XYZ file of N, CA and C in Angstrom:
675
model
N 0.830 -1.198 0.000
C 0.000 0.000 0.000
C 0.871 1.257 0.000
N 0.419 2.273 -0.717
C 1.203 3.492 -0.829
C 1.117 4.318 0.452
N 2.256 4.873 0.840
C 2.300 5.743 2.011
C 1.732 7.110 1.674
N 1.955 7.569 0.434
C 1.523 8.912 0.050
C 1.124 8.936 -1.420
N 0.195 9.860 -1.753
C -0.141 10.102 -3.151
C 0.937 10.921 -3.842
N 1.760 11.608 -3.033
C 2.843 12.447 -3.565
C 2.329 13.466 -4.575
N 1.219 14.124 -4.237
C 0.732 15.196 -5.102
C 1.779 16.301 -5.147
N 1.970 16.861 -6.328
C 3.098 17.765 -6.533
C 2.979 19.064 -5.758
N 1.817 19.664 -5.781
C 1.700 20.978 -5.149
C 0.255 21.231 -4.740
N 0.031 22.456 -4.234
C -1.302 22.821 -3.782
C -2.342 22.785 -4.883
N -1.923 23.023 -6.131
C -2.881 22.998 -7.234
C -3.417 21.590 -7.460
N -2.549 20.592 -7.337
C -3.011 19.208 -7.468
C -4.007 18.862 -6.367
N -3.686 19.260 -5.144
C -4.584 18.990 -4.017
C -5.915 19.702 -4.229
N -5.847 20.982 -4.635
C -7.074 21.754 -4.856
C -7.914 21.132 -5.968
N -7.255 20.682 -7.038
C -7.989 20.048 -8.128
C -8.667 18.769 -7.682
N -7.963 17.958 -6.895
C -8.540 16.712 -6.415
C -9.716 16.979 -5.480
N -9.563 17.945 -4.574
C -10.657 18.279 -3.655
C -11.861 18.788 -4.436
N -11.613 19.591 -5.472
C -12.714 20.085 -6.297
C -13.473 18.950 -6.961
N -12.753 17.954 -7.458
C -13.411 16.805 -8.080
C -14.180 15.981 -7.050
N -13.631 15.867 -5.850
C -14.324 15.135 -4.783
C -15.627 15.843 -4.422
N -15.564 17.159 -4.271
C -16.777 17.918 -3.935
C -17.825 17.784 -5.034
N -17.381 17.820 -6.302
C -18.330 17.684 -7.409
C -18.932 16.281 -7.440
N -18.104 15.267 -7.195
C -18.584 13.884 -7.249
C -19.625 13.599 -6.176
N -19.460 14.213 -5.002
C -20.369 13.942 -3.885
C -21.352 15.080 -3.633
N -21.363 16.051 -4.547
C -22.315 17.161 -4.449
C -22.293 17.774 -3.051
N -21.102 18.137 -2.598
C -20.949 18.682 -1.254
C -19.851 19.731 -1.250
N -19.619 20.327 -0.084
C -18.546 21.317 0.070
C -17.813 21.033 1.372
N -16.513 20.844 1.257
C -15.678 20.629 2.438
C -15.185 21.983 2.932
N -15.415 22.258 4.198
C -15.054 23.561 4.746
C -13.541 23.675 4.911
N -13.015 24.910 4.958
C -11.577 25.092 5.202
C -11.108 24.396 6.475
N -11.933 24.438 7.525
C -11.551 23.779 8.781
C -11.426 22.271 8.584
N -12.347 21.676 7.832
C -12.280 20.237 7.573
C -11.033 19.887 6.764
N -10.723 20.717 5.784
C -9.565 20.440 4.938
C -8.259 20.565 5.714
N -8.213 21.509 6.645
C -6.988 21.671 7.444
C -6.719 20.450 8.308
N -7.774 19.706 8.631
C -7.634 18.520 9.467
C -7.639 17.223 8.645
N -7.506 17.352 7.342
C -7.533 16.172 6.469
C -6.146 15.950 5.877
N -5.453 14.952 6.394
C -4.088 14.664 5.955
C -3.997 13.358 5.161
N -4.953 12.476 5.375
C -4.918 11.163 4.728
C -6.219 10.904 3.969
N -6.208 9.844 3.169
C -7.421 9.456 2.460
C -8.520 9.054 3.439
N -8.136 8.446 4.550
C -9.118 8.085 5.565
C -9.801 9.302 6.158
N -9.041 10.391 6.336
C -9.637 11.629 6.847
C -10.720 12.132 5.895
N -10.432 12.098 4.589
C -11.421 12.556 3.612
C -12.652 11.654 3.618
N -12.430 10.352 3.728
C -13.572 9.441 3.787
C -14.449 9.744 4.997
N -13.828 9.998 6.138
C -14.595 10.293 7.351
C -15.448 11.545 7.173
N -14.911 12.568 6.519
C -15.678 13.808 6.301
C -16.931 13.523 5.466
N -16.773 12.669 4.458
C -17.894 12.383 3.568
C -18.897 11.425 4.197
N -18.411 10.453 4.949
C -19.319 9.521 5.636
C -20.200 10.274 6.623
N -19.641 11.298 7.265
C -20.416 12.086 8.227
C -21.594 12.792 7.564
N -21.542 12.940 6.235
C -22.624 13.615 5.515
C -23.700 12.651 5.020
N -23.509 11.363 5.217
C -24.504 10.397 4.760
C -25.837 10.617 5.473
N -26.948 10.444 4.755
C -28.247 10.516 5.430
C -28.424 9.329 6.370
N -29.426 9.403 7.210
C -29.717 8.283 8.112
C -29.915 7.008 7.298
N -29.522 5.875 7.880
C -29.552 4.614 7.132
C -30.940 4.303 6.595
N -31.971 4.654 7.342
C -33.338 4.363 6.902
C -33.710 5.146 5.645
N -32.984 6.240 5.384
C -33.295 7.082 4.230
C -32.453 6.728 3.005
N -31.549 5.783 3.150
C -30.668 5.433 2.039
C -31.310 4.374 1.149
N -30.922 4.393 -0.136
C -31.372 3.365 -1.056
C -30.751 2.021 -0.725
N -31.340 0.969 -1.243
C -30.858 -0.389 -0.964
C -30.369 -1.104 -2.221
N -30.529 -0.483 -3.383
C -30.187 -1.160 -4.628
C -28.691 -1.320 -4.834
N -28.325 -2.292 -5.667
C -26.916 -2.533 -6.005
C -26.458 -1.473 -7.004
N -25.445 -0.681 -6.680
C -24.992 0.378 -7.599
C -24.579 -0.155 -8.968
N -23.864 -1.287 -8.996
C -23.400 -1.825 -10.278
C -24.568 -2.291 -11.130
N -25.561 -2.919 -10.511
C -26.726 -3.390 -11.263
C -27.512 -2.219 -11.839
N -27.721 -1.184 -11.029
C -28.455 -0.013 -11.515
C -27.674 0.666 -12.632
N -26.352 0.753 -12.484
C -25.522 1.348 -13.536
C -25.649 0.547 -14.830
N -25.632 -0.786 -14.727
C -25.741 -1.610 -15.934
C -27.076 -1.390 -16.638
N -28.180 -1.398 -15.888
C -29.488 -1.251 -16.529
C -29.651 0.121 -17.164
N -29.060 1.150 -16.560
C -29.106 2.485 -17.172
C -28.256 2.519 -18.439
N -27.087 1.895 -18.408
C -26.244 1.819 -19.608
C -26.962 1.040 -20.712
N -27.573 -0.064 -20.332
C -28.290 -0.901 -21.303
C -29.417 -0.119 -21.969
N -30.190 0.613 -21.180
C -31.298 1.389 -21.734
C -30.797 2.469 -22.689
N -29.650 3.067 -22.370
C -29.100 4.120 -23.224
C -28.561 3.559 -24.536
N -27.977 2.366 -24.495
C -27.300 1.813 -25.673
C -28.221 1.024 -26.599
N -29.285 0.431 -26.078
C -30.133 -0.467 -26.877
C -30.635 0.157 -28.173
N -31.120 1.411 -28.178
C -31.613 1.969 -29.444
C -30.534 2.097 -30.517
N -29.279 2.078 -30.109
C -28.176 2.303 -31.053
C -27.532 1.007 -31.532
N -27.930 -0.123 -30.944
C -27.378 -1.430 -31.363
C -28.526 -2.424 -31.521
N -29.458 -2.170 -32.453
C -30.609 -3.060 -32.615
C -30.159 -4.479 -32.964
N -30.854 -5.439 -32.360
C -30.542 -6.836 -32.633
C -29.463 -7.426 -31.758
N -28.779 -6.590 -30.974
C -27.720 -7.085 -30.098
C -28.250 -7.196 -28.673
N -28.150 -8.388 -28.092
C -28.556 -8.588 -26.703
C -27.448 -8.102 -25.785
N -27.770 -7.162 -24.925
C -26.772 -6.559 -24.043
C -26.829 -7.219 -22.673
N -25.736 -7.862 -22.309
C -25.594 -8.510 -21.011
C -24.320 -7.997 -20.345
N -24.152 -8.231 -19.040
C -22.887 -7.834 -18.403
C -21.668 -8.457 -19.073
N -21.838 -9.650 -19.661
C -20.713 -10.337 -20.305
C -20.478 -9.895 -21.747
N -21.343 -9.022 -22.271
C -21.188 -8.573 -23.661
C -19.877 -7.824 -23.839
N -19.025 -8.240 -24.779
C -17.759 -7.525 -24.987
C -18.005 -6.106 -25.496
N -17.199 -5.180 -25.044
C -17.293 -3.813 -25.541
C -17.103 -3.792 -27.056
N -16.238 -4.667 -27.554
C -15.986 -4.721 -28.990
C -17.210 -5.074 -29.812
N -18.248 -5.653 -29.182
C -19.466 -5.998 -29.917
C -20.252 -4.760 -30.322
N -19.947 -3.623 -29.704
C -20.654 -2.380 -30.032
C -19.952 -1.679 -31.189
N -19.609 -2.440 -32.214
C -18.767 -1.914 -33.289
C -19.467 -0.853 -34.127
N -20.792 -0.758 -34.003
C -21.511 0.253 -34.775
C -21.339 1.651 -34.184
N -20.805 1.729 -32.972
C -20.608 3.017 -32.310
C -19.121 3.338 -32.234
N -18.732 4.498 -32.770
C -17.362 4.945 -32.549
C -17.202 5.273 -31.072
N -15.969 5.331 -30.598
C -15.783 5.610 -29.171
C -16.287 6.998 -28.822
N -16.206 7.937 -29.774
C -16.708 9.293 -29.518
C -18.223 9.264 -29.352
N -18.905 8.563 -30.249
C -20.365 8.499 -30.170
C -20.818 7.722 -28.945
N -20.089 6.657 -28.607
C -20.428 5.881 -27.409
C -20.461 6.779 -26.185
N -19.443 7.603 -26.038
C -19.383 8.509 -24.894
C -20.538 9.502 -24.921
N -20.797 10.058 -26.085
C -21.868 11.055 -26.186
C -23.222 10.455 -25.839
N -23.474 9.242 -26.321
C -24.751 8.580 -26.044
C -24.916 8.344 -24.548
N -23.887 7.786 -23.917
C -23.987 7.465 -22.492
C -24.089 8.727 -21.652
N -23.251 9.711 -21.928
C -23.265 10.935 -21.127
C -24.564 11.702 -21.304
N -25.092 11.739 -22.548
C -26.329 12.477 -22.793
C -27.533 11.786 -22.162
N -27.585 10.458 -22.236
C -28.758 9.728 -21.760
C -28.736 9.433 -20.266
N -27.549 9.346 -19.672
C -27.466 8.960 -18.261
C -26.864 10.031 -17.364
N -26.024 10.894 -17.929
C -25.313 11.870 -17.105
C -24.150 11.275 -16.340
N -23.837 10.002 -16.586
C -22.750 9.341 -15.866
C -21.391 9.899 -16.281
N -20.512 10.036 -15.302
C -19.107 10.314 -15.592
C -18.452 9.012 -16.031
N -17.676 9.078 -17.117
C -17.016 7.898 -17.659
C -15.508 7.983 -17.443
N -14.815 6.843 -17.507
C -13.357 6.889 -17.360
C -12.733 7.675 -18.494
N -11.650 8.387 -18.240
C -11.001 9.148 -19.313
C -10.494 8.217 -20.394
N -10.532 8.652 -21.661
C -10.063 7.790 -22.745
C -8.555 7.613 -22.705
N -8.118 6.484 -23.214
C -6.686 6.250 -23.320
C -6.144 6.914 -24.582
N -4.924 7.421 -24.511
C -4.253 7.959 -25.692
C -3.703 6.779 -26.478
N -4.136 6.644 -27.721
C -3.731 5.496 -28.521
C -2.493 5.809 -29.349
N -1.835 4.751 -29.795
C -0.673 4.922 -30.657
C -1.072 5.590 -31.969
N -2.269 5.261 -32.468
C -2.727 5.893 -33.699
C -2.849 7.398 -33.552
N -3.357 7.839 -32.396
C -3.492 9.275 -32.150
C -2.123 9.944 -32.128
N -1.166 9.324 -31.439
C 0.175 9.902 -31.350
C 0.850 9.935 -32.712
N 0.694 8.856 -33.499
C 1.288 8.833 -34.829
C 0.661 9.882 -35.734
N -0.646 10.106 -35.544
C -1.316 11.129 -36.336
C -0.753 12.508 -36.082
N -0.543 12.836 -34.810
C 0.035 14.142 -34.491
C 1.461 14.250 -34.992
N 2.206 13.155 -34.948
C 3.565 13.172 -35.477
C 3.551 13.453 -36.976
N 2.626 12.808 -37.679
C 2.529 13.039 -39.115
C 2.117 14.471 -39.421
N 1.239 15.041 -38.588
C 0.857 16.440 -38.786
C 2.047 17.364 -38.621
N 2.895 17.073 -37.640
C 4.084 17.896 -37.438
C 5.006 17.821 -38.644
N 5.099 16.634 -39.230
C 5.932 16.484 -40.422
C 5.379 17.325 -41.566
N 4.041 17.440 -41.608
C 3.401 18.118 -42.732
C 3.275 19.618 -42.551
N 3.740 20.173 -41.443
C 3.615 21.613 -41.210
C 4.321 22.373 -42.328
N 3.651 23.344 -42.956
C 4.296 24.108 -44.032
C 5.603 24.722 -43.560
N 6.614 24.563 -44.384
C 7.906 25.133 -44.027
C 8.754 24.197 -43.215
N 8.158 23.072 -42.738
C 8.922 22.132 -41.930
C 9.775 21.239 -42.810
N 10.629 20.498 -42.205
C 11.455 19.561 -42.960
C 10.675 18.283 -43.152
N 10.741 17.723 -44.341
C 10.010 16.501 -44.646
C 10.902 15.316 -44.323
N 10.523 14.615 -43.277
C 11.336 13.504 -42.819
C 10.917 12.215 -43.525
N 11.805 11.269 -43.488
C 11.555 9.926 -44.024
C 11.126 9.959 -45.486
N 11.480 11.017 -46.213
C 11.190 11.096 -47.629
C 9.741 11.378 -47.949
N 8.933 11.773 -46.971
C 7.520 12.056 -47.218
C 7.353 13.485 -47.694
N 6.550 13.690 -48.719
C 6.223 15.049 -49.131
C 5.224 15.621 -48.152
N 5.080 16.945 -48.161
C 4.124 17.572 -47.249
C 2.715 17.078 -47.474
N 2.304 16.948 -48.755
C 0.947 16.499 -49.044
C 0.698 15.084 -48.581
N 1.680 14.209 -48.800
C 1.530 12.820 -48.374
C 1.489 12.713 -46.861
N 2.340 13.483 -46.183
C 2.349 13.452 -44.721
C 1.027 13.946 -44.163
N 0.476 14.997 -44.794
C -0.795 15.544 -44.315
C -1.912 14.515 -44.481
N -1.931 13.846 -45.639
C -2.954 12.826 -45.874
C -2.800 11.671 -44.896
N -1.542 11.281 -44.633
C -1.291 10.208 -43.676
C -1.771 10.596 -42.286
N -1.524 11.860 -41.917
C -1.951 12.329 -40.599
C -3.458 12.246 -40.450
N -4.188 12.713 -41.470
C -5.650 12.678 -41.397
C -6.151 11.241 -41.310
N -5.517 10.353 -42.057
C -5.945 8.953 -42.031
C -5.731 8.335 -40.664
N -4.562 8.598 -40.067
C -4.259 8.003 -38.766
C -5.134 8.601 -37.678
N -5.357 9.927 -37.735
C -6.210 10.551 -36.729
C -7.648 10.068 -36.835
N -8.043 9.614 -38.024
C -9.413 9.115 -38.195
C -9.580 7.711 -37.648
N -8.480 6.986 -37.445
C -8.586 5.597 -37.001
C -9.358 5.431 -35.699
N -9.097 6.281 -34.673
C -9.858 6.096 -33.434
C -11.361 6.215 -33.620
N -11.813 6.979 -34.645
C -13.248 7.104 -34.888
C -13.779 5.850 -35.583
N -12.893 5.150 -36.310
C -13.326 3.944 -36.994
C -13.256 2.728 -36.082
N -12.284 2.710 -35.167
C -12.210 1.625 -34.198
C -13.400 1.725 -33.254
N -13.900 0.606 -32.730
C -15.109 0.661 -31.909
C -14.989 1.559 -30.693
N -13.944 1.432 -29.883
C -13.896 2.151 -28.614
C -12.463 2.352 -28.162
N -12.260 3.363 -27.346
C -10.945 3.577 -26.773
C -11.100 3.804 -25.281
N -11.866 2.936 -24.653
C -11.951 2.938 -23.203
C -10.671 2.319 -22.646
N -10.358 2.551 -21.372
C -9.167 1.918 -20.792
C -9.165 0.408 -21.013
N -7.984 -0.161 -21.182
C -7.861 -1.573 -21.514
C -8.464 -2.518 -20.497
N -8.597 -2.064 -19.242
C -9.165 -2.941 -18.207
C -10.661 -3.146 -18.406
N -11.302 -2.299 -19.216
C -12.750 -2.394 -19.437
C -12.982 -3.208 -20.704
N -13.314 -4.479 -20.516
C -13.452 -5.413 -21.630
C -14.918 -5.699 -21.943
N -15.769 -5.711 -20.926
C -17.186 -6.040 -21.096
C -18.065 -4.905 -20.571
N -19.360 -5.014 -20.863
C -20.301 -4.030 -20.323
C -20.349 -4.095 -18.805
N -20.152 -5.284 -18.252
C -20.102 -5.411 -16.795
C -18.934 -4.642 -16.207
N -17.775 -4.701 -16.876
C -16.617 -3.921 -16.424
C -16.937 -2.433 -16.447
N -17.599 -1.990 -17.516
C -17.958 -0.576 -17.621
C -18.943 -0.188 -16.527
N -19.909 -1.062 -16.240
C -20.889 -0.777 -15.188
C -20.215 -0.645 -13.829
N -19.231 -1.501 -13.556
C -18.516 -1.408 -12.273
C -17.733 -0.102 -12.173
N -17.094 0.300 -13.264
C -16.356 1.561 -13.254
C -17.312 2.737 -13.063
N -18.436 2.702 -13.771
C -19.441 3.765 -13.645
C -19.975 3.829 -12.216
N -20.205 2.673 -11.603
C -20.714 2.648 -10.227
C -19.732 3.313 -9.270
N -18.431 3.080 -9.482
C -17.421 3.688 -8.614
C -17.312 5.192 -8.837
N -17.580 5.645 -10.065
C -17.410 7.060 -10.397
C -18.645 7.913 -10.113
N -19.805 7.290 -9.927
C -21.057 8.055 -9.835
C -21.904 7.655 -8.632
N -21.352 7.619 -7.430
C -22.118 7.125 -6.279
C -23.331 7.982 -5.943
N -23.189 9.297 -6.031
C -24.305 10.169 -5.653
C -25.422 10.093 -6.685
N -25.075 10.139 -7.968
C -26.102 10.041 -9.009
C -26.850 8.716 -8.902
N -26.132 7.634 -8.646
C -26.779 6.333 -8.515
C -27.615 6.246 -7.241
N -27.161 6.906 -6.180
C -27.950 6.923 -4.944
C -29.302 7.579 -5.188
N -29.329 8.586 -6.043
C -30.597 9.254 -6.370
C -31.506 8.363 -7.199
N -30.924 7.305 -7.780
C -31.714 6.336 -8.535
C -32.071 5.122 -7.687
N -31.748 5.179 -6.387
C -32.121 4.102 -5.477
C -30.996 3.184 -5.060
N -29.764 3.480 -5.500
C -28.631 2.638 -5.101
C -28.196 2.976 -3.684
N -27.623 2.003 -3.020
C -27.116 2.266 -1.681
C -25.840 3.116 -1.775
N -25.712 4.017 -0.839
C -24.505 4.842 -0.736
C -23.971 4.643 0.673
N -22.876 3.923 0.778
C -22.324 3.597 2.086
C -20.836 3.914 2.121
N -20.199 3.525 3.203
C -18.778 3.833 3.370
C -17.930 3.236 2.251
N -18.283 2.020 1.815
C -17.494 1.375 0.765
C -17.637 2.104 -0.563
N -18.864 2.531 -0.893
C -19.077 3.268 -2.142
C -18.312 4.587 -2.125
N -18.317 5.253 -0.978
C -17.566 6.501 -0.844
C -16.073 6.239 -1.024
N -15.588 5.184 -0.396
C -14.163 4.856 -0.504
C -13.767 4.535 -1.948
N -14.598 3.757 -2.637
C -14.296 3.395 -4.022
C -14.156 4.634 -4.895
N -15.082 5.585 -4.719
C -15.035 6.803 -5.543
C -13.827 7.650 -5.191
N -13.519 7.776 -3.914
C -12.337 8.533 -3.499
C -11.078 7.960 -4.137
N -10.965 6.643 -4.145
C -9.766 6.008 -4.702
C -9.655 6.229 -6.204
N -10.790 6.231 -6.903
C -10.770 6.494 -8.343
C -10.250 7.904 -8.613
N -10.751 8.880 -7.860
C -10.309 10.265 -8.048
C -8.838 10.408 -7.696
N -8.443 9.869 -6.548
C -7.050 9.985 -6.109
C -6.105 9.300 -7.084
N -6.541 8.195 -7.660
C -5.717 7.479 -8.623
C -5.427 8.339 -9.844
N -6.424 9.103 -10.284
C -6.237 9.984 -11.438
C -5.211 11.072 -11.152
N -5.204 11.584 -9.936
C -4.305 12.695 -9.595
C -2.928 12.214 -9.141
N -2.891 11.124 -8.412
C -1.624 10.667 -7.852
C -0.888 9.659 -8.700
N -1.483 9.284 -9.855
C -0.874 8.271 -10.719
C -0.538 7.020 -9.908
N -1.491 6.624 -9.065
C -1.348 5.462 -8.190
C -2.533 4.533 -8.454
N -2.319 3.236 -8.636
C -3.457 2.328 -8.802
C -4.411 2.430 -7.613
N -5.700 2.463 -7.891
C -6.687 2.603 -6.817
C -6.536 1.501 -5.771
N -6.151 0.304 -6.212
C -6.018 -0.819 -5.276
C -4.862 -0.634 -4.300
N -3.937 0.283 -4.608
C -2.774 0.510 -3.740
C -2.999 1.626 -2.723
N -4.189 2.204 -2.718
C -4.488 3.313 -1.808
C -5.167 2.774 -0.555
N -4.701 3.218 0.608
C -5.263 2.785 1.893
C -5.710 4.005 2.691
N -6.411 3.763 3.776
C -6.874 4.883 4.603
C -5.706 5.708 5.141
N -4.565 5.063 5.375
C -3.430 5.802 5.929
C -2.623 6.535 4.853
N -2.963 6.346 3.575
C -2.223 7.008 2.498
C -2.368 8.523 2.623
N -1.239 9.211 2.694
C -1.255 10.659 2.856
C -1.473 11.337 1.507
N -2.052 12.546 1.570
C -2.319 13.282 0.338
C -1.030 13.806 -0.278
N -0.116 14.255 0.554
C 1.168 14.769 0.089
C 2.289 14.015 0.789
N 3.514 14.247 0.334
C 4.637 13.543 0.924
C 5.102 14.119 2.232
N 4.665 15.350 2.537
C 5.132 16.014 3.764
C 4.247 15.674 4.943
């Protein structure tokens, strides 16, 4: 388990706190933040804001996330039976850009950030080669390099999806969505408890600290000091 997230500076901490407040639709006071040194401290602040247990939903967050995803995607993939085991690659009729737009527009769910693909990087490299006045490397003319750049940059739109590699099935996507959207799902009847809060905190901290969520513990400090 990591001892610290090793956030670089106050801006990283402020950005992470801002995302936490947005994710849980709350505001952490300056006094609370001054007393928050570890991930466990942040979890305690948020758990204290939970409604009484009798007022909380009882539904499974992952199940509710899956059914909402299924309802959003079904009109766009006629004839395809959507199950938790359905491979993401089966949604080949949707580009990754359109997939995101459909889900975000129909559900409001926050999705995992897209991965930067080799095709995208090669496309930008080809564009740099094609810049007017630049040197033409590898024997490519400016026109050929420009055409190559456009072709490579178009590949991600032709490939089905560019979700993180760990998300292979719709069930994987539902689990990620459940971790990223605890408050929105709670409003749909999902339970919101200490574990759901912890899962979401770890997802946010992982994005900022470049630390796998599974390596974060309650004693993990926000900064190295």
